C-alpha cells in the first residue's frame, strides 16, 4: 500500500470520530477533498505534503470538539413544541424518581461514610460525596420525568439537567452547611447547633435543589421566561416536601427503633428522605407537564 | 428579512468565513474548488484544512448563509459527483455588509495617511 493511500485511509478513520450526522453529510466529501489535496501536495514535493498533513493534524482536534459540542447542543436544546409530557404521568414518575433517589442517597451516604465522619472533620470528602450523590438523585429523577414522555431524547436531556441542577445545589448546599457549622463551632464550641437552625439550613438546601433543578431543566428545554415558573414550582415543591419529611422523620425513626431491626436505623431516615423526593419530584413533574397557561403542550406564545 | 442592525450583529466576519463567502459570490462551487479559491483570494495566506472547510460550510448551511445547489457536472477523482454550494440571499447581504465595513475602515485609514497626523 502506498504512503498516500495509507494517509488517505488514516484520514478516513479520523473522520469516523465526528458525530454521526456530520459524518453522514460531509464524510465522503471530506475524504475526497483530502485525497485530492494530498495528491496535489505530493506532486509539489515532500515539504508541501508534510505541510498538508500537519495542517490537518493541527486543525482536526479543535474542529472535532466544535462539532461534538454543536451536536450536544442540538441534542439537549430542543424545541418545546415537540414535547408531550402528561402532567399526571410526569408528576408520578417525578415523585418516583426523586423519591427513590433520595432514599438511595441516605443508603449510599451511610455506605460511603462508614466512619461517620462529619462535615467539619472531613470537608473535602464530604463535599465530593454529597455532590456525587445529589448528581445521582437528579439523574434518576430527571430520567424518570423524561421516561413519562416515552422519548429517549427527553430522558437523556432531563437526566443531564436533573444531575446538573441537583449536583450544583448539593455541592453549594454542602459548602453553605460547612460554613454554618464552622461558624457555630467557632462561636460556641461546646454547644450543638440548634435543631431548628439545622433543619432550616437543610430546608434552604432542599429548596435550592428544587429551584436549581427546575431552572436547569427549563433552560435545557428552552422554556424561556417559563423557566422561572419551573424554578418556583421546584423550590416550593421541595420546600414543602422538606417540611413534610421533617414532620414524619422523628415519628418514623422512633417507631423503627422499637423494632428488632433498630440497627438498620438508616431505613426510617431513608423513608423520610424519600418523602422529600416524592413530594418535590411530583411538584416538579407536575409543573413540567401541566398543560394550562404555562403547560408545555399549550400553544407557544411569544416571550 | 434581516434589518441592517441585525446584519451588523454578525460582523466582523472571520477571515475563513469571509473568504468562503467571497469565493461563492460569482458562482456556486464545490468544496475542493472553494479551498483552492480561498488560497488564491488571500494571496496564499489562508490555507484551509479540510476539517476547517467543512465545519465552516456546515455552520454556514445551518445559518442559511449558503445553500446546496446540486452537483458539479465534473466528478471527483473517485468518479463520485461533487456537491456544490451557493451563496444564499442572506449570505450575500452579510458579505456586502462586511465589504462595506471593511471599505469604511480602509477609507478611514487612507484619510489619516493622506492628511498626516490630525
mmCIF file of C-alpha atoms in Angstrom:
data_model
loop_
_atom_site.group_PDB
_atom_site.id
_atom_site.type_symbol
_atom_site.label_atom_id
_atom_site.label_comp_id
_atom_site.label_asym_id
_atom_site.label_seq_id
_atom_site.Cartn_x
_atom_site.Cartn_y
_atom_site.Cartn_z
ATOM 1 C CA UNK A 1 0.000 0.000 0.000
ATOM 2 C CA UNK A 2 1.432 3.400 -0.977
ATOM 3 C CA UNK A 3 2.107 6.086 1.594
ATOM 4 C CA UNK A 4 -0.591 8.309 0.084
ATOM 5 C CA UNK A 5 -3.118 5.519 0.329
ATOM 6 C CA UNK A 6 -2.187 4.961 3.965
ATOM 7 C CA UNK A 7 -2.620 8.652 4.732
ATOM 8 C CA UNK A 8 -5.986 8.736 2.959
ATOM 9 C CA UNK A 9 -7.142 5.659 4.866
ATOM 10 C CA UNK A 10 -5.873 7.175 8.112
ATOM 11 C CA UNK A 11 -7.839 10.346 7.426
ATOM 12 C CA UNK A 12 -10.950 8.270 6.712
ATOM 13 C CA UNK A 13 -10.517 6.756 10.179
ATOM 14 C CA UNK A 14 -10.224 10.216 11.725
ATOM 15 C CA UNK A 15 -13.458 11.261 10.001
ATOM 16 C CA UNK A 16 -15.183 8.432 11.851
ATOM 17 C CA UNK A 17 -14.568 10.355 15.086
ATOM 18 C CA UNK A 18 -17.008 13.081 14.010
ATOM 19 C CA UNK A 19 -20.661 12.916 15.164
ATOM 20 C CA UNK A 20 -22.780 10.583 13.035
ATOM 21 C CA UNK A 21 -24.932 13.309 11.433
ATOM 22 C CA UNK A 22 -21.886 15.367 10.423
ATOM 23 C CA UNK A 23 -20.140 12.276 9.076
ATOM 24 C CA UNK A 24 -23.173 11.262 7.059
ATOM 25 C CA UNK A 25 -23.451 14.675 5.464
ATOM 26 C CA UNK A 26 -19.819 15.584 4.862
ATOM 27 C CA UNK A 27 -17.688 12.476 5.481
ATOM 28 C CA UNK A 28 -17.420 11.272 1.883
ATOM 29 C CA UNK A 29 -16.786 14.802 0.585
ATOM 30 C CA UNK A 30 -14.084 15.395 3.190
ATOM 31 C CA UNK A 31 -12.311 12.159 2.325
ATOM 32 C CA UNK A 32 -12.411 13.002 -1.404
ATOM 33 C CA UNK A 33 -11.172 16.575 -0.877
ATOM 34 C CA UNK A 34 -8.396 15.361 1.437
ATOM 35 C CA UNK A 35 -7.303 12.782 -1.153
ATOM 36 C CA UNK A 36 -7.270 15.432 -3.898
ATOM 37 C CA UNK A 37 -5.336 17.875 -1.687
ATOM 38 C CA UNK A 38 -2.868 15.166 -0.757
ATOM 39 C CA UNK A 39 -2.193 14.217 -4.371
ATOM 40 C CA UNK A 40 -1.700 17.846 -5.339
ATOM 41 C CA UNK A 41 0.719 18.405 -2.429
ATOM 42 C CA UNK A 42 2.581 15.205 -3.271
ATOM 43 C CA UNK A 43 3.171 16.414 -6.815
ATOM 44 C CA UNK A 44 4.603 19.649 -5.385
ATOM 45 C CA UNK A 45 7.103 17.786 -3.194
ATOM 46 C CA UNK A 46 7.643 16.334 0.240
ATOM 47 C CA UNK A 47 7.570 19.631 2.129
ATOM 48 C CA UNK A 48 4.083 20.654 0.825
ATOM 49 C CA UNK A 49 2.885 17.106 1.534
ATOM 50 C CA UNK A 50 4.135 17.282 5.112
ATOM 51 C CA UNK A 51 2.608 20.771 5.477
ATOM 52 C CA UNK A 52 -0.782 19.469 4.324
ATOM 53 C CA UNK A 53 -0.717 16.595 6.817
ATOM 54 C CA UNK A 54 0.468 18.847 9.627
ATOM 55 C CA UNK A 55 -2.243 21.424 8.917
ATOM 56 C CA UNK A 56 -4.894 18.742 9.095
ATOM 57 C CA UNK A 57 -3.489 17.331 12.325
ATOM 58 C CA UNK A 58 -3.340 20.749 13.963
ATOM 59 C CA UNK A 59 -6.857 21.817 12.932
ATOM 60 C CA UNK A 60 -8.525 18.466 13.444
ATOM 61 C CA UNK A 61 -8.919 18.323 17.273
ATOM 62 C CA UNK A 62 -10.469 21.794 17.577
ATOM 63 C CA UNK A 63 -12.902 21.155 14.720
ATOM 64 C CA UNK A 64 -13.779 17.751 16.121
ATOM 65 C CA UNK A 65 -14.533 19.232 19.542
ATOM 66 C CA UNK A 66 -16.583 22.032 17.960
ATOM 67 C CA UNK A 67 -18.723 19.549 16.056
ATOM 68 C CA UNK A 68 -19.316 17.361 19.099
ATOM 69 C CA UNK A 69 -20.247 20.452 21.133
ATOM 70 C CA UNK A 70 -22.623 21.534 18.369
ATOM 71 C CA UNK A 71 -24.125 18.061 18.231
ATOM 72 C CA UNK A 72 -24.625 18.035 22.009
ATOM 73 C CA UNK A 73 -26.250 21.461 21.911
ATOM 74 C CA UNK A 74 -28.707 20.213 19.308
ATOM 75 C CA UNK A 75 -29.325 17.117 21.361
ATOM 76 C CA UNK A 76 -30.133 18.930 24.579
ATOM 77 C CA UNK A 77 -31.781 22.148 23.448
ATOM 78 C CA UNK A 78 -34.953 21.055 21.782
ATOM 79 C CA UNK A 79 -37.994 22.847 20.581
ATOM 80 C CA UNK A 80 -40.588 22.678 23.324
ATOM 81 C CA UNK A 81 -43.373 22.269 20.781
ATOM 82 C CA UNK A 82 -42.203 18.712 20.282
ATOM 83 C CA UNK A 83 -42.600 17.796 23.931
ATOM 84 C CA UNK A 84 -45.512 15.767 25.135
ATOM 85 C CA UNK A 85 -45.451 15.494 28.902
ATOM 86 C CA UNK A 86 -48.649 14.448 30.580
ATOM 87 C CA UNK A 87 -48.855 16.243 33.955
ATOM 88 C CA UNK A 88 -50.130 13.252 35.915
ATOM 89 C CA UNK A 89 -47.599 10.830 34.437
ATOM 90 C CA UNK A 90 -44.747 13.338 34.790
ATOM 91 C CA UNK A 91 -45.793 14.018 38.380
ATOM 92 C CA UNK A 92 -45.981 10.297 39.200
ATOM 93 C CA UNK A 93 -42.642 9.462 37.626
ATOM 94 C CA UNK A 94 -41.017 12.619 39.027
ATOM 95 C CA UNK A 95 -42.128 11.645 42.527
ATOM 96 C CA UNK A 96 -40.995 8.073 41.990
ATOM 97 C CA UNK A 97 -37.595 9.055 40.575
ATOM 98 C CA UNK A 98 -36.723 11.706 43.124
ATOM 99 C CA UNK A 99 -38.239 9.655 45.966
ATOM 100 C CA UNK A 100 -36.130 6.654 45.059
ATOM 101 C CA UNK A 101 -33.136 8.926 44.536
ATOM 102 C CA UNK A 102 -33.376 10.491 47.987
ATOM 103 C CA UNK A 103 -33.849 7.093 49.640
ATOM 104 C CA UNK A 104 -30.774 5.756 47.835
ATOM 105 C CA UNK A 105 -28.884 8.896 48.823
ATOM 106 C CA UNK A 106 -29.320 8.030 52.508
ATOM 107 C CA UNK A 107 -28.296 4.436 51.875
ATOM 108 C CA UNK A 108 -25.185 5.320 49.851
ATOM 109 C CA UNK A 109 -24.276 8.136 52.240
ATOM 110 C CA UNK A 110 -24.126 5.540 55.038
ATOM 111 C CA UNK A 111 -22.178 3.064 52.926
ATOM 112 C CA UNK A 112 -19.712 5.658 51.638
ATOM 113 C CA UNK A 113 -19.094 7.103 55.081
ATOM 114 C CA UNK A 114 -18.614 4.063 57.345
ATOM 115 C CA UNK A 115 -16.593 6.017 59.919
ATOM 116 C CA UNK A 116 -19.405 8.574 60.204
ATOM 117 C CA UNK A 117 -17.014 11.452 59.608
ATOM 118 C CA UNK A 118 -18.720 14.842 59.921
ATOM 119 C CA UNK A 119 -18.691 17.736 57.523
ATOM 120 C CA UNK A 120 -16.373 19.641 59.829
ATOM 121 C CA UNK A 121 -13.822 16.875 60.276
ATOM 122 C CA UNK A 122 -13.682 15.756 56.637
ATOM 123 C CA UNK A 123 -14.930 18.573 54.445
ATOM 124 C CA UNK A 124 -13.266 17.615 51.137
ATOM 125 C CA UNK A 125 -14.518 14.054 51.094
ATOM 126 C CA UNK A 126 -17.943 15.149 52.307
ATOM 127 C CA UNK A 127 -18.258 17.726 49.539
ATOM 128 C CA UNK A 128 -17.252 15.233 46.839
ATOM 129 C CA UNK A 129 -19.548 12.546 48.234
ATOM 130 C CA UNK A 130 -22.575 14.819 48.637
ATOM 131 C CA UNK A 131 -22.162 16.392 45.194
ATOM 132 C CA UNK A 132 -21.888 12.973 43.563
ATOM 133 C CA UNK A 133 -24.888 11.628 45.473
ATOM 134 C CA UNK A 134 -27.051 14.605 44.547
ATOM 135 C CA UNK A 135 -25.998 14.259 40.915
ATOM 136 C CA UNK A 136 -27.264 10.670 41.069
ATOM 137 C CA UNK A 137 -30.552 11.815 42.640
ATOM 138 C CA UNK A 138 -31.044 14.396 39.893
ATOM 139 C CA UNK A 139 -30.132 11.980 37.112
ATOM 140 C CA UNK A 140 -32.634 9.429 38.404
ATOM 141 C CA UNK A 141 -35.403 11.989 38.957
ATOM 142 C CA UNK A 142 -34.850 13.749 35.630
ATOM 143 C CA UNK A 143 -34.608 10.477 33.728
ATOM 144 C CA UNK A 144 -37.907 9.255 35.146
ATOM 145 C CA UNK A 145 -39.710 12.532 34.342
ATOM 146 C CA UNK A 146 -38.343 12.110 30.817
ATOM 147 C CA UNK A 147 -39.401 8.472 30.838
ATOM 148 C CA UNK A 148 -43.005 9.585 31.348
ATOM 149 C CA UNK A 149 -42.865 11.131 27.870
ATOM 150 C CA UNK A 150 -41.660 7.908 26.231
ATOM 151 C CA UNK A 151 -38.928 9.863 24.438
ATOM 152 C CA UNK A 152 -35.361 8.562 24.723
ATOM 153 C CA UNK A 153 -34.030 12.009 23.838
ATOM 154 C CA UNK A 154 -36.013 13.632 26.618
ATOM 155 C CA UNK A 155 -34.816 11.018 29.111
ATOM 156 C CA UNK A 156 -31.202 11.929 28.323
ATOM 157 C CA UNK A 157 -31.812 15.671 28.414
ATOM 158 C CA UNK A 158 -33.753 15.700 31.657
ATOM 159 C CA UNK A 159 -31.329 13.251 33.287
ATOM 160 C CA UNK A 160 -28.499 15.631 32.420
ATOM 161 C CA UNK A 161 -30.465 18.665 33.591
ATOM 162 C CA UNK A 162 -31.513 16.929 36.810
ATOM 163 C CA UNK A 163 -27.959 15.797 37.523
ATOM 164 C CA UNK A 164 -26.574 19.249 36.872
ATOM 165 C CA UNK A 165 -29.206 21.099 38.925
ATOM 166 C CA UNK A 166 -29.170 18.721 41.875
ATOM 167 C CA UNK A 167 -25.386 18.345 41.809
ATOM 168 C CA UNK A 168 -24.892 22.095 41.802
ATOM 169 C CA UNK A 169 -27.383 22.607 44.618
ATOM 170 C CA UNK A 170 -25.946 19.674 46.566
ATOM 171 C CA UNK A 171 -22.396 20.997 46.266
ATOM 172 C CA UNK A 172 -23.305 24.595 47.103
ATOM 173 C CA UNK A 173 -25.579 23.431 49.924
ATOM 174 C CA UNK A 174 -22.788 21.332 51.429
ATOM 175 C CA UNK A 175 -20.430 24.307 51.344
ATOM 176 C CA UNK A 176 -23.094 26.503 52.979
ATOM 177 C CA UNK A 177 -23.730 23.937 55.701
ATOM 178 C CA UNK A 178 -19.995 23.654 56.340
ATOM 179 C CA UNK A 179 -19.715 27.436 56.735
ATOM 180 C CA UNK A 180 -22.689 27.458 59.083
ATOM 181 C CA UNK A 181 -21.363 24.576 61.213
ATOM 182 C CA UNK A 182 -17.864 26.049 61.260
ATOM 183 C CA UNK A 183 -19.208 29.416 62.357
ATOM 184 C CA UNK A 184 -21.375 27.837 65.063
ATOM 185 C CA UNK A 185 -18.461 25.720 66.324
ATOM 186 C CA UNK A 186 -16.246 28.790 66.499
ATOM 187 C CA UNK A 187 -18.805 30.864 68.409
ATOM 188 C CA UNK A 188 -19.964 28.139 70.810
ATOM 189 C CA UNK A 189 -17.610 25.125 70.701
ATOM 190 C CA UNK A 190 -19.421 23.281 73.474
ATOM 191 C CA UNK A 191 -22.900 23.570 72.071
ATOM 192 C CA UNK A 192 -24.647 21.685 69.308
ATOM 193 C CA UNK A 193 -26.313 23.652 66.573
ATOM 194 C CA UNK A 194 -29.965 24.081 67.450
ATOM 195 C CA UNK A 195 -32.146 21.510 65.666
ATOM 196 C CA UNK A 196 -34.361 24.286 64.368
ATOM 197 C CA UNK A 197 -31.430 26.128 62.764
ATOM 198 C CA UNK A 198 -30.035 22.902 61.362
ATOM 199 C CA UNK A 199 -33.395 21.934 59.895
ATOM 200 C CA UNK A 200 -33.841 25.410 58.409
ATOM 201 C CA UNK A 201 -30.415 25.227 56.771
ATOM 202 C CA UNK A 202 -31.134 21.796 55.302
ATOM 203 C CA UNK A 203 -34.543 23.126 54.233
ATOM 204 C CA UNK A 204 -32.902 26.002 52.356
ATOM 205 C CA UNK A 205 -30.637 23.499 50.664
ATOM 206 C CA UNK A 206 -33.667 21.403 49.690
ATOM 207 C CA UNK A 207 -35.424 24.460 48.268
ATOM 208 C CA UNK A 208 -32.265 25.236 46.300
ATOM 209 C CA UNK A 209 -32.289 21.676 44.933
ATOM 210 C CA UNK A 210 -35.821 22.123 43.607
ATOM 211 C CA UNK A 211 -35.205 25.642 42.353
ATOM 212 C CA UNK A 212 -31.929 24.927 40.607
ATOM 213 C CA UNK A 213 -33.172 21.673 39.109
ATOM 214 C CA UNK A 214 -36.244 23.480 37.766
ATOM 215 C CA UNK A 215 -34.027 26.247 36.390
ATOM 216 C CA UNK A 216 -31.641 23.885 34.623
ATOM 217 C CA UNK A 217 -34.480 21.752 33.260
ATOM 218 C CA UNK A 218 -36.240 24.857 31.989
ATOM 219 C CA UNK A 219 -33.021 26.131 30.422
ATOM 220 C CA UNK A 220 -32.229 22.828 28.741
ATOM 221 C CA UNK A 221 -35.747 22.672 27.339
ATOM 222 C CA UNK A 222 -35.594 26.339 26.295
ATOM 223 C CA UNK A 223 -38.580 27.313 28.360
ATOM 224 C CA UNK A 224 -37.667 30.994 28.188
ATOM 225 C CA UNK A 225 -39.446 33.026 30.849
ATOM 226 C CA UNK A 226 -41.351 29.925 31.937
ATOM 227 C CA UNK A 227 -38.087 28.638 33.393
ATOM 228 C CA UNK A 228 -38.818 30.926 36.365
ATOM 229 C CA UNK A 229 -42.124 29.115 36.811
ATOM 230 C CA UNK A 230 -40.361 25.748 36.883
ATOM 231 C CA UNK A 231 -37.776 27.077 39.333
ATOM 232 C CA UNK A 232 -40.551 28.386 41.575
ATOM 233 C CA UNK A 233 -42.518 25.142 41.387
ATOM 234 C CA UNK A 234 -39.371 23.125 42.127
ATOM 235 C CA UNK A 235 -38.365 25.359 45.028
ATOM 236 C CA UNK A 236 -41.835 25.440 46.592
ATOM 237 C CA UNK A 237 -42.369 21.729 45.986
ATOM 238 C CA UNK A 238 -39.119 20.687 47.584
ATOM 239 C CA UNK A 239 -39.586 23.248 50.381
ATOM 240 C CA UNK A 240 -42.999 21.799 51.259
ATOM 241 C CA UNK A 241 -41.514 18.334 50.904
ATOM 242 C CA UNK A 242 -38.818 19.168 53.437
ATOM 243 C CA UNK A 243 -41.442 20.236 55.987
ATOM 244 C CA UNK A 244 -43.414 17.021 55.376
ATOM 245 C CA UNK A 245 -40.241 14.999 55.722
ATOM 246 C CA UNK A 246 -39.243 16.717 58.974
ATOM 247 C CA UNK A 247 -42.681 16.120 60.455
ATOM 248 C CA UNK A 248 -42.541 12.412 59.716
ATOM 249 C CA UNK A 249 -38.852 11.608 60.203
ATOM 250 C CA UNK A 250 -38.902 11.695 64.031
ATOM 251 C CA UNK A 251 -42.052 9.588 64.171
ATOM 252 C CA UNK A 252 -40.682 7.038 61.728
ATOM 253 C CA UNK A 253 -37.315 6.928 63.498
ATOM 254 C CA UNK A 254 -38.799 6.428 66.957
ATOM 255 C CA UNK A 255 -41.147 3.733 65.718
ATOM 256 C CA UNK A 256 -38.358 1.920 63.898
ATOM 257 C CA UNK A 257 -36.025 1.956 66.867
ATOM 258 C CA UNK A 258 -38.579 -0.076 68.818
ATOM 259 C CA UNK A 259 -38.423 -2.879 66.260
ATOM 260 C CA UNK A 260 -35.834 -5.712 66.251
ATOM 261 C CA UNK A 261 -34.264 -4.080 63.185
ATOM 262 C CA UNK A 262 -33.153 -0.970 65.071
ATOM 263 C CA UNK A 263 -29.566 -1.411 63.884
ATOM 264 C CA UNK A 264 -30.762 -0.562 60.388
ATOM 265 C CA UNK A 265 -31.517 2.966 61.547
ATOM 266 C CA UNK A 266 -30.864 4.356 58.056
ATOM 267 C CA UNK A 267 -34.128 2.835 56.820
ATOM 268 C CA UNK A 268 -36.524 5.286 58.552
ATOM 269 C CA UNK A 269 -34.203 8.140 57.585
ATOM 270 C CA UNK A 270 -34.270 6.881 54.012
ATOM 271 C CA UNK A 271 -38.052 6.714 54.104
ATOM 272 C CA UNK A 272 -38.271 10.271 55.417
ATOM 273 C CA UNK A 273 -35.866 11.427 52.709
ATOM 274 C CA UNK A 274 -37.939 9.562 50.153
ATOM 275 C CA UNK A 275 -40.902 11.717 51.187
ATOM 276 C CA UNK A 276 -38.837 14.794 50.287
ATOM 277 C CA UNK A 277 -38.085 13.402 46.855
ATOM 278 C CA UNK A 278 -41.607 12.101 46.361
ATOM 279 C CA UNK A 279 -43.360 15.404 47.063
ATOM 280 C CA UNK A 280 -40.711 17.621 45.468
ATOM 281 C CA UNK A 281 -40.288 15.450 42.374
ATOM 282 C CA UNK A 282 -44.045 15.203 41.919
ATOM 283 C CA UNK A 283 -44.354 19.002 42.095
ATOM 284 C CA UNK A 284 -41.559 19.448 39.567
ATOM 285 C CA UNK A 285 -43.020 16.815 37.242
ATOM 286 C CA UNK A 286 -46.469 18.334 37.506
ATOM 287 C CA UNK A 287 -45.107 21.795 36.698
ATOM 288 C CA UNK A 288 -43.266 20.418 33.680
ATOM 289 C CA UNK A 289 -46.271 18.589 32.376
ATOM 290 C CA UNK A 290 -49.288 20.703 33.226
ATOM 291 C CA UNK A 291 -50.969 21.989 30.122
ATOM 292 C CA UNK A 292 -52.781 25.129 31.037
ATOM 293 C CA UNK A 293 -51.326 28.586 30.942
ATOM 294 C CA UNK A 294 -47.757 27.502 31.496
ATOM 295 C CA UNK A 295 -48.009 23.988 30.113
ATOM 296 C CA UNK A 296 -45.640 22.518 27.608
ATOM 297 C CA UNK A 297 -48.415 21.411 25.344
ATOM 298 C CA UNK A 298 -50.031 24.832 25.272
ATOM 299 C CA UNK A 299 -49.574 26.805 22.064
ATOM 300 C CA UNK A 300 -46.296 28.686 22.197
ATOM 301 C CA UNK A 301 -46.653 32.349 22.990
ATOM 302 C CA UNK A 302 -44.042 34.865 22.114
ATOM 303 C CA UNK A 303 -41.782 35.540 25.057
ATOM 304 C CA UNK B 1 -35.760 39.782 6.173
ATOM 305 C CA UNK B 2 -32.908 40.803 8.446
ATOM 306 C CA UNK B 3 -32.652 44.505 9.244
ATOM 307 C CA UNK B 4 -29.419 46.461 8.869
ATOM 308 C CA UNK B 5 -28.849 46.335 12.626
ATOM 309 C CA UNK B 6 -29.388 42.585 12.707
ATOM 310 C CA UNK B 7 -26.877 42.130 9.896
ATOM 311 C CA UNK B 8 -24.335 44.144 11.867
ATOM 312 C CA UNK B 9 -24.534 41.688 14.769
ATOM 313 C CA UNK B 10 -22.837 39.076 12.539
ATOM 314 C CA UNK B 11 -19.884 41.329 11.807
ATOM 315 C CA UNK B 12 -16.936 41.322 11.686
ATOM 316 C CA UNK B 13 -16.615 38.008 9.885
ATOM 317 C CA UNK B 14 -13.693 35.689 10.467
ATOM 318 C CA UNK B 15 -11.229 35.550 7.578
ATOM 319 C CA UNK B 16 -12.253 31.968 6.824
ATOM 320 C CA UNK B 17 -15.946 32.861 6.605
ATOM 321 C CA UNK B 18 -15.286 35.999 4.595
ATOM 322 C CA UNK B 19 -13.143 34.236 2.010
ATOM 323 C CA UNK B 20 -15.546 31.297 1.670
ATOM 324 C CA UNK B 21 -18.474 33.653 1.072
ATOM 325 C CA UNK B 22 -16.337 35.666 -1.332
ATOM 326 C CA UNK B 23 -15.368 32.508 -3.179
ATOM 327 C CA UNK B 24 -19.037 31.668 -3.711
ATOM 328 C CA UNK B 25 -20.036 35.204 -4.747
ATOM 329 C CA UNK B 26 -19.575 34.781 -8.510
ATOM 330 C CA UNK B 27 -20.956 31.252 -8.879
ATOM 331 C CA UNK B 28 -21.687 28.028 -6.969
ATOM 332 C CA UNK B 29 -18.661 25.847 -6.297
ATOM 333 C CA UNK B 30 -17.640 22.524 -4.746
ATOM 334 C CA UNK B 31 -15.539 22.045 -1.616
ATOM 335 C CA UNK B 32 -12.142 21.440 -3.193
ATOM 336 C CA UNK B 33 -12.544 24.410 -5.557
ATOM 337 C CA UNK B 34 -13.593 26.637 -2.632
ATOM 338 C CA UNK B 35 -10.440 25.675 -0.704
ATOM 339 C CA UNK B 36 -8.235 26.450 -3.723
ATOM 340 C CA UNK B 37 -10.085 29.703 -4.399
ATOM 341 C CA UNK B 38 -9.696 30.878 -0.793
ATOM 342 C CA UNK B 39 -5.955 30.320 -1.053
ATOM 343 C CA UNK B 40 -5.792 32.365 -4.272
ATOM 344 C CA UNK B 41 -8.064 35.148 -2.970
ATOM 345 C CA UNK B 42 -5.986 35.531 0.185
ATOM 346 C CA UNK B 43 -2.724 35.588 -1.741
ATOM 347 C CA UNK B 44 -1.706 32.236 -0.251
ATOM 348 C CA UNK B 45 -2.098 33.482 3.313
ATOM 349 C CA UNK B 46 -5.237 31.497 4.213
ATOM 350 C CA UNK B 47 -4.894 27.788 3.513
ATOM 351 C CA UNK B 48 -7.918 25.882 4.772
ATOM 352 C CA UNK B 49 -7.604 22.422 6.194
ATOM 353 C CA UNK B 50 -10.332 20.037 5.081
ATOM 354 C CA UNK B 51 -11.809 19.891 8.578
ATOM 355 C CA UNK B 52 -11.962 23.686 8.899
ATOM 356 C CA UNK B 53 -13.501 23.982 5.436
ATOM 357 C CA UNK B 54 -16.294 21.524 6.123
ATOM 358 C CA UNK B 55 -17.088 22.567 9.690
ATOM 359 C CA UNK B 56 -17.378 26.148 8.400
ATOM 360 C CA UNK B 57 -19.528 25.081 5.431
ATOM 361 C CA UNK B 58 -21.795 23.185 7.806
ATOM 362 C CA UNK B 59 -22.239 26.225 10.039
ATOM 363 C CA UNK B 60 -22.923 28.479 7.056
ATOM 364 C CA UNK B 61 -25.514 25.990 5.756
ATOM 365 C CA UNK B 62 -27.212 25.850 9.156
ATOM 366 C CA UNK B 63 -27.264 29.638 9.425
ATOM 367 C CA UNK B 64 -28.738 29.928 5.940
ATOM 368 C CA UNK B 65 -25.842 31.964 4.573
ATOM 369 C CA UNK B 66 -25.112 29.381 1.880
ATOM 370 C CA UNK B 67 -27.159 26.562 0.369
ATOM 371 C CA UNK B 68 -26.585 23.375 -1.544
ATOM 372 C CA UNK B 69 -27.008 23.874 -5.242
ATOM 373 C CA UNK B 70 -26.832 20.403 -6.756
ATOM 374 C CA UNK B 71 -23.733 18.667 -8.125
ATOM 375 C CA UNK B 72 -20.823 19.628 -10.308
ATOM 376 C CA UNK B 73 -21.013 18.007 -13.775
ATOM 377 C CA UNK B 74 -17.308 17.157 -13.393
ATOM 378 C CA UNK B 75 -16.956 14.262 -10.900
ATOM 379 C CA UNK B 76 -14.127 13.961 -8.340
ATOM 380 C CA UNK B 77 -11.114 11.646 -8.704
ATOM 381 C CA UNK B 78 -13.096 8.656 -7.473
ATOM 382 C CA UNK B 79 -15.835 9.300 -10.017
ATOM 383 C CA UNK B 80 -18.350 10.494 -7.437
ATOM 384 C CA UNK B 81 -20.380 13.627 -8.219
ATOM 385 C CA UNK B 82 -19.206 16.665 -6.282
ATOM 386 C CA UNK B 83 -21.793 18.548 -4.252
ATOM 387 C CA UNK B 84 -21.774 22.272 -4.878
ATOM 388 C CA UNK B 85 -22.562 25.179 -2.585
ATOM 389 C CA UNK B 86 -24.049 28.554 -3.492
ATOM 390 C CA UNK B 87 -24.297 31.867 -1.700
ATOM 391 C CA UNK B 88 -27.812 32.366 -0.272
ATOM 392 C CA UNK B 89 -29.520 35.757 -0.251
ATOM 393 C CA UNK B 90 -28.707 36.225 3.443
ATOM 394 C CA UNK B 91 -25.064 35.310 2.869
ATOM 395 C CA UNK B 92 -24.834 37.805 0.020
ATOM 396 C CA UNK B 93 -26.255 40.584 2.208
ATOM 397 C CA UNK B 94 -23.841 39.742 5.007
ATOM 398 C CA UNK B 95 -20.924 39.672 2.577
ATOM 399 C CA UNK B 96 -21.992 43.074 1.226
ATOM 400 C CA UNK B 97 -22.283 44.458 4.759
ATOM 401 C CA UNK B 98 -18.820 43.142 5.678
ATOM 402 C CA UNK B 99 -17.315 44.526 2.481
ATOM 403 C CA UNK B 100 -18.873 47.926 3.239
ATOM 404 C CA UNK B 101 -17.496 47.762 6.782
ATOM 405 C CA UNK B 102 -14.005 46.977 5.500
ATOM 406 C CA UNK B 103 -14.253 49.787 2.922
ATOM 407 C CA UNK B 104 -15.117 52.219 5.710
ATOM 408 C CA UNK B 105 -12.083 51.073 7.682
ATOM 409 C CA UNK B 106 -9.778 51.374 4.674
ATOM 410 C CA UNK B 107 -11.214 54.812 3.812
ATOM 411 C CA UNK B 108 -10.560 55.990 7.369
ATOM 412 C CA UNK B 109 -7.014 54.642 7.275
ATOM 413 C CA UNK B 110 -6.348 56.289 3.927
ATOM 414 C CA UNK B 111 -7.773 59.579 5.136
ATOM 415 C CA UNK B 112 -5.419 59.611 8.100
ATOM 416 C CA UNK B 113 -2.446 58.582 5.978
ATOM 417 C CA UNK B 114 -3.185 61.301 3.363
ATOM 418 C CA UNK B 115 -3.995 64.002 5.920
ATOM 419 C CA UNK B 116 -0.998 63.279 8.117
ATOM 420 C CA UNK B 117 -1.404 63.495 11.902
ATOM 421 C CA UNK B 118 -4.760 65.042 12.760
#
